[in-house]
Coordinates of C-alpha atoms in Angstrom, one line a residue:
M1 CA -15.8 2.0 2.1
I2 CA -12.6 1.2 -0.1
S3 CA -12.0 0.6 -3.9
L4 CA -11.1 -2.9 -4.7
P5 CA -6.7 -2.4 -5.3
P6 CA -5.6 -2.8 -9.1
R7 CA -5.1 -6.0 -10.0
T8 CA -1.8 -6.7 -12.1
A9 CA -1.3 -5.4 -15.0
A10 CA 1.3 -4.5 -18.2
A11 CA 0.9 -0.9 -19.2
P12 CA 2.2 1.9 -21.6
V13 CA 5.9 2.6 -21.7
A14 CA 6.5 6.3 -19.4
D15 CA 8.3 7.6 -16.4
A16 CA 11.5 6.0 -15.5
G17 CA 11.1 2.6 -18.3
G18 CA 7.8 1.8 -16.9
A19 CA 3.6 3.3 -17.3
P20 CA 2.9 5.5 -14.4
W21 CA 0.4 3.7 -12.4
L22 CA 1.3 1.0 -13.2
R23 CA 4.5 -2.1 -13.3
P24 CA 4.3 -6.4 -14.2
S25 CA 4.8 -8.4 -10.9
P26 CA 6.6 -11.8 -11.3
C27 CA 4.0 -14.0 -8.3
L28 CA 1.7 -16.3 -9.7
P29 CA -0.9 -17.9 -7.0
D30 CA 0.3 -21.7 -7.7
A31 CA 3.9 -20.4 -7.7
C32 CA 3.3 -18.5 -4.4
V33 CA 0.5 -19.3 -2.2
E34 CA 1.5 -21.4 0.7
P35 CA -0.6 -24.0 3.0
P36 CA -2.1 -22.3 5.6
A37 CA 0.0 -23.1 9.5
A38 CA -3.5 -23.7 10.8
V39 CA -7.2 -24.2 9.0
A40 CA -10.1 -23.0 10.1
G41 CA -12.9 -25.6 10.0
P42 CA -15.7 -25.5 7.7
V43 CA -18.4 -23.8 10.1
R44 CA -15.6 -21.0 10.7
R45 CA -15.7 -20.2 7.3
V46 CA -19.2 -19.4 7.1
L47 CA -19.1 -17.6 10.2
R48 CA -17.1 -15.5 8.4
L49 CA -18.9 -14.6 5.3
A50 CA -21.9 -14.5 6.6
A51 CA -19.9 -12.3 8.9
A52 CA -18.5 -10.3 5.6
A53 CA -21.4 -9.8 3.1
L54 CA -23.5 -7.9 6.2
V55 CA -20.9 -5.4 7.2
V56 CA -20.4 -4.8 3.5
L57 CA -24.0 -4.7 3.5
A58 CA -24.0 -2.0 6.8
G59 CA -20.9 -0.1 4.8
L60 CA -24.0 1.2 2.2
P61 CA -25.8 3.3 4.3
L62 CA -22.6 4.2 6.7
S63 CA -21.5 5.6 3.0
L64 CA -24.2 7.8 2.7
V65 CA -23.7 9.3 5.8
A66 CA -19.6 9.4 5.7
R67 CA -20.4 11.6 2.6
A68 CA -22.1 14.1 4.9
V69 CA -19.4 14.4 7.0
G70 CA -16.2 16.5 7.4
T71 CA -12.9 14.6 6.8
A72 CA -12.2 13.6 10.3
R73 CA -15.5 12.7 11.1
R74 CA -15.4 10.4 7.8
G75 CA -12.0 9.0 8.7
R76 CA -13.1 7.9 12.4
I77 CA -16.3 5.8 10.4
V78 CA -14.1 4.4 7.3
A79 CA -11.9 3.4 10.1
M80 CA -14.5 1.8 12.0
W81 CA -15.7 -0.3 9.1
A82 CA -12.6 -1.0 7.9
R83 CA -11.7 -2.6 11.4
T84 CA -14.6 -4.4 11.7
L85 CA -14.5 -5.6 8.1
L86 CA -11.0 -6.9 9.0
R87 CA -12.2 -9.0 12.3
A88 CA -15.3 -10.5 10.2
L89 CA -13.1 -11.9 8.0
G90 CA -10.4 -13.3 10.9
V91 CA -7.5 -10.4 10.4
R92 CA -5.8 -9.2 13.5
L93 CA -4.3 -6.0 12.9
D94 CA -0.6 -5.7 14.7
V95 CA 0.5 -2.0 14.7
R96 CA 4.0 -1.1 14.9
T97 CA 5.8 2.7 15.1
G98 CA 9.4 1.7 12.8
F99 CA 11.7 4.2 12.7
A100 CA 14.9 4.3 10.5
F101 CA 18.2 5.2 9.7
V102 CA 19.0 6.3 6.0
A103 CA 22.7 6.3 5.0
G104 CA 24.1 5.7 7.7
S105 CA 22.2 8.4 10.1
P106 CA 19.2 8.7 11.8
L107 CA 16.7 10.8 10.1
Y108 CA 14.9 11.8 13.2
P109 CA 15.6 15.3 12.7
A110 CA 18.4 15.2 11.0
L111 CA 18.8 16.0 6.7
E112 CA 20.4 13.4 4.7
S113 CA 21.0 14.1 1.0
T114 CA 19.5 11.1 -1.2
G115 CA 21.1 12.2 -4.2
D116 CA 19.2 13.5 -6.6
G117 CA 18.7 17.1 -6.2
G118 CA 17.2 17.6 -3.1
E119 CA 17.6 16.3 0.6
A120 CA 15.3 13.7 2.6
R121 CA 14.1 15.3 6.1
R122 CA 11.6 13.9 8.9
A123 CA 8.8 16.4 9.1
S124 CA 5.9 17.4 11.9
G125 CA 2.5 15.7 10.3
A126 CA 0.4 18.1 7.7
R127 CA 2.6 21.4 8.1
D128 CA 0.1 24.5 7.5
G129 CA -2.6 22.3 6.9
R130 CA -1.2 20.2 4.5
G131 CA -2.2 16.7 4.1
T132 CA 0.2 13.8 4.0
L133 CA 0.5 11.3 1.6
V134 CA 0.4 8.0 2.4
V135 CA 2.9 5.0 0.6
A136 CA 2.7 1.3 1.0
N137 CA 3.9 -1.9 -0.6
H138 CA 1.1 -4.2 -2.0
V139 CA 0.1 -7.5 -1.2
S140 CA -3.4 -8.1 -1.2
W141 CA -7.8 -6.5 -1.4
L142 CA -7.2 -6.2 2.0
D143 CA -4.9 -3.6 1.8
P144 CA -7.4 0.1 1.3
L145 CA -8.7 -1.6 4.5
V146 CA -5.7 -2.2 6.5
V147 CA -4.6 1.4 5.7
A148 CA -7.8 2.8 6.7
A149 CA -8.0 1.2 9.9
T150 CA -5.1 2.0 10.8
V151 CA -5.0 5.6 8.9
P152 CA -7.5 8.0 7.6
A153 CA -7.4 8.7 4.3
R154 CA -8.8 8.9 0.9
P155 CA -7.5 6.1 -1.4
L156 CA -6.7 6.0 -4.8
A157 CA -9.4 4.1 -6.8
K158 CA -9.8 3.2 -10.8
R159 CA -11.6 5.2 -12.5
E160 CA -14.4 1.5 -13.7
I161 CA -14.6 1.2 -10.3
G162 CA -17.2 4.3 -10.8
A163 CA -19.5 1.6 -12.9
W164 CA -19.6 -0.4 -9.6
P165 CA -23.2 -0.3 -7.6
V166 CA -22.0 -1.2 -4.7
I167 CA -18.4 -0.4 -4.5
R168 CA -19.0 2.8 -6.0
T169 CA -21.0 3.4 -2.6
L170 CA -18.6 2.7 -0.1
A171 CA -15.5 4.1 -2.3
A172 CA -17.7 7.0 -2.5
G173 CA -18.4 7.5 1.1
A174 CA -13.9 6.6 1.8
G175 CA -13.4 9.8 0.2
A176 CA -11.9 8.2 -3.0
L177 CA -10.7 9.7 -5.6
F178 CA -11.2 8.8 -8.8
I179 CA -8.0 8.6 -11.5
D180 CA -7.5 6.4 -15.3
R181 CA -4.5 4.7 -14.7
E182 CA -4.6 3.5 -18.8
R183 CA -3.6 6.7 -20.0
L184 CA -0.9 9.0 -19.8
S185 CA -2.6 11.5 -20.8
A186 CA -4.9 12.0 -17.8
L187 CA -1.5 12.0 -16.0
P188 CA -1.0 15.4 -14.9
E189 CA -5.8 15.8 -14.0
A190 CA -4.9 12.8 -11.9
L191 CA -2.0 14.0 -10.4
G192 CA -3.3 17.5 -9.4
S193 CA -5.9 15.9 -8.4
V194 CA -4.3 14.4 -5.6
A195 CA -2.3 17.2 -4.9
G196 CA -5.7 19.4 -5.0
A197 CA -6.3 16.9 -2.2
L198 CA -3.5 17.0 -0.4
R199 CA -3.2 20.9 0.2
A200 CA -6.9 20.1 1.0
G201 CA -5.7 18.8 4.4
D202 CA -6.2 14.9 3.2
T203 CA -4.6 12.6 3.8
V204 CA -4.3 10.3 0.9
V205 CA -3.0 6.6 0.5
A206 CA -1.7 5.6 -2.9
F207 CA 0.6 1.8 -3.6
P208 CA 2.8 3.5 -6.0
E209 CA 4.2 -0.3 -7.2
G210 CA 1.6 -0.4 -9.1
T211 CA 0.3 -3.8 -8.5
T212 CA 0.7 -6.6 -5.8
W213 CA 3.7 -9.0 -4.9
C214 CA 3.0 -12.0 -2.9
G215 CA 4.2 -10.4 0.7
R216 CA 8.0 -12.3 0.6
G217 CA 9.1 -9.8 -2.0
M218 CA 8.1 -5.9 -3.5
G219 CA 8.6 -3.4 -6.5
E220 CA 10.0 -0.5 -7.2
F221 CA 7.6 2.3 -6.0
R222 CA 6.7 3.8 -9.8
P223 CA 7.7 7.9 -8.7
A224 CA 5.4 9.3 -10.2
V225 CA 2.9 10.1 -7.8
F226 CA 5.1 11.8 -5.8
Q227 CA 4.8 14.4 -7.5
A228 CA 1.5 15.5 -6.3
A229 CA 3.4 15.3 -2.6
I230 CA 5.8 17.6 -4.5
D231 CA 3.8 20.4 -6.0
A232 CA 1.5 20.0 -2.2
D233 CA 5.1 20.7 -0.5
A234 CA 3.4 17.8 1.2
A235 CA 4.5 14.7 3.5
V236 CA 5.1 11.3 3.1
R237 CA 4.2 8.3 5.4
P238 CA 5.7 4.9 4.5
V239 CA 4.1 2.6 5.9
T240 CA 4.8 -1.0 5.7
L241 CA 1.9 -3.8 5.4
R242 CA 3.4 -7.4 6.2
Y243 CA 1.0 -10.8 6.8
R244 CA 1.8 -13.5 9.2
E245 CA 1.2 -16.2 11.1
G246 CA 2.1 -16.1 13.7
D247 CA 6.0 -15.0 13.0
A248 CA 6.7 -16.2 9.4
T249 CA 5.2 -14.4 6.5
S250 CA 2.3 -15.4 5.1
T251 CA 1.3 -15.6 1.3
R252 CA -2.7 -16.6 2.4
A253 CA -4.4 -12.9 1.4
C254 CA -2.3 -12.3 -1.4
Y255 CA -4.1 -11.4 -4.5
V256 CA -1.8 -12.2 -7.7
G257 CA -1.6 -12.8 -11.3
E258 CA -4.3 -14.7 -13.0
D259 CA -6.0 -15.2 -9.2
S260 CA -9.7 -14.8 -8.5
L261 CA -11.3 -12.2 -5.9
L262 CA -13.5 -15.2 -4.6
A263 CA -10.8 -17.2 -4.6
S264 CA -8.8 -14.8 -3.1
V265 CA -11.3 -13.9 -0.4
L266 CA -11.4 -17.7 0.8
R267 CA -8.2 -18.2 1.5
V268 CA -8.0 -15.6 3.7
V269 CA -11.8 -16.6 5.9
A270 CA -9.4 -20.7 6.0
T271 CA -6.7 -19.1 7.7
R272 CA -6.8 -19.3 11.7
R273 CA -4.6 -16.4 13.0
L274 CA -4.3 -14.7 10.0
V275 CA -2.3 -11.2 11.2
V276 CA -1.1 -7.9 8.7
E277 CA 1.4 -6.4 10.7
V278 CA 1.4 -2.2 9.9
T279 CA 4.3 -0.4 10.8
R280 CA 4.1 3.1 10.3
F281 CA 7.4 5.6 9.7
P282 CA 8.2 9.0 10.4
E283 CA 7.3 12.1 7.8
V284 CA 9.3 12.9 5.8
R285 CA 9.3 16.0 2.7
L286 CA 11.8 17.2 0.1
A287 CA 14.0 19.7 1.0
G288 CA 15.1 22.6 -1.8
A289 CA 14.7 23.2 -5.1
G290 CA 15.4 20.4 -8.0
R291 CA 14.8 19.1 -11.6
R292 CA 10.8 17.3 -11.4
R293 CA 11.9 14.6 -12.1
A294 CA 15.1 14.5 -9.7
Q295 CA 13.4 15.5 -6.7
R296 CA 10.4 12.4 -7.3
L297 CA 13.0 10.2 -7.9
A298 CA 14.8 10.7 -5.2
L299 CA 11.4 10.9 -2.7
A300 CA 10.4 7.9 -4.3
K301 CA 13.9 6.1 -3.9
V302 CA 13.9 6.8 0.4
A303 CA 10.0 5.3 0.6
E304 CA 10.9 2.4 -0.9
A305 CA 13.7 2.2 0.9
Y306 CA 11.5 2.6 4.2
V307 CA 9.3 0.3 3.6
R308 CA 11.4 -2.4 2.7
T309 CA 12.8 -1.9 6.6
G310 CA 9.3 -3.3 7.6
M311 CA 9.8 -6.5 4.6
A312 CA 11.7 -8.3 7.6
D313 CA 13.3 -11.7 5.6
A314 CA 10.1 -11.3 3.0
P315 CA 12.9 -10.6 -0.1
E316 CA 15.0 -14.0 0.6
R317 CA 12.5 -16.2 0.7
H318 CA 10.4 -15.3 -2.4
A319 CA 13.6 -15.8 -3.8
V320 CA 13.9 -19.3 -3.0
A321 CA 10.7 -19.8 -3.6
R322 CA 11.3 -18.5 -7.0
R323 CA 13.5 -20.6 -8.1
E324 CA 12.5 -24.1 -6.7
T325 CA 8.9 -23.0 -8.7
G326 CA 10.9 -22.5 -11.5
S327 CA 7.5 -20.4 -13.3
R328 CA 9.5 -17.5 -14.0
P329 CA 12.7 -15.5 -13.3
V330 CA 13.1 -14.9 -9.2
L331 CA 13.0 -10.9 -9.9
E332 CA 12.9 -8.4 -13.1
R333 CA 14.1 -5.4 -11.8
R334 CA 14.8 -1.8 -13.9
P335 CA 18.4 -1.2 -14.6
R336 CA 20.5 1.5 -12.6
A337 CA 22.6 4.0 -13.8
A338 CA 26.0 4.1 -13.0
D339 CA 25.8 6.9 -11.5
E340 CA 22.4 6.4 -9.3
E341 CA 22.5 6.8 -5.7
V342 CA 20.3 4.6 -3.6
P343 CA 19.9 5.0 -0.1
A344 CA 21.1 3.0 2.3
V345 CA 18.2 2.1 5.4
F346 CA 18.2 0.7 8.1
G347 CA 15.1 0.4 10.5
S348 CA 13.2 -1.2 13.1
A349 CA 9.6 -0.8 14.5
Y350 CA 8.1 -1.1 18.4
P351 CA 4.7 -2.2 18.8
G352 CA 1.9 0.7 19.7
R353 CA -1.6 1.3 19.5
A354 CA -3.6 0.3 16.9

């Protein structure tokens, strides 16, 4: 009951030096994907694939039911289906509650300036009946399933999915918001749809990097989607997704570069004890007025900084791996202006209930 995530792609230049939704990634399967720490046997792989196929087929009638019920019940149905599919694929959830300190002060419940025309503060979810914009780093086609299994939310889906028979039904059952990611002229309509859903009390999930990374690093959050949260006066909940085998970050589930969906699925079912760690941070929103561009940039920076605190040793490991392979430059980041402030965030997480 969830849509496939967008693939890695480049797009026309837009807000802050890039496309509003899309952004190229330096990750490649041959450079980033490592052998599994423990390999699943052939019988286990076949059983996992067969079970996953049955769960997908069962999702079709469930999608029709989900479309006919209210938002809360739909969220429970989608969460149950997503959890079942992850279990069938051999992926275990580890849900944690994170907390963070921004610029050296606890964001609970203090206000902290971001330096761009607004302040970030802790919010109590769904104030005045408004929904929450959930934003997370993007690693795999599993990401929307993982978020759906832990946070009842409506996913953003690319418009082309509406032409795919099975996926279209599953996405509609999850309440997906279809957007055109490639036409800049469609951006206001897309943001209006997201803002409308947030005003109606729905939670919406987005992956602001606009592309997938291997999990040992992440890209910058594109600010466009944060404008919808500002327009709807909705809170933003940062979430970190980290795939691991044991305590080490795993790249087995990643879906990057010229990778195929089939290859990624086969890697997942061939990996034993694959865990996805989901760290949910407190909600934040902007307090105070300011210029629209400055506000969304500020909110994107704070959310990105939160997510990075849950990445553990991933950025350093990614940089080392890129130098060893020599396939591409390590990281290509947008140069920051001399007066551009970057929030310093330090945080931690503790296990919670899934």
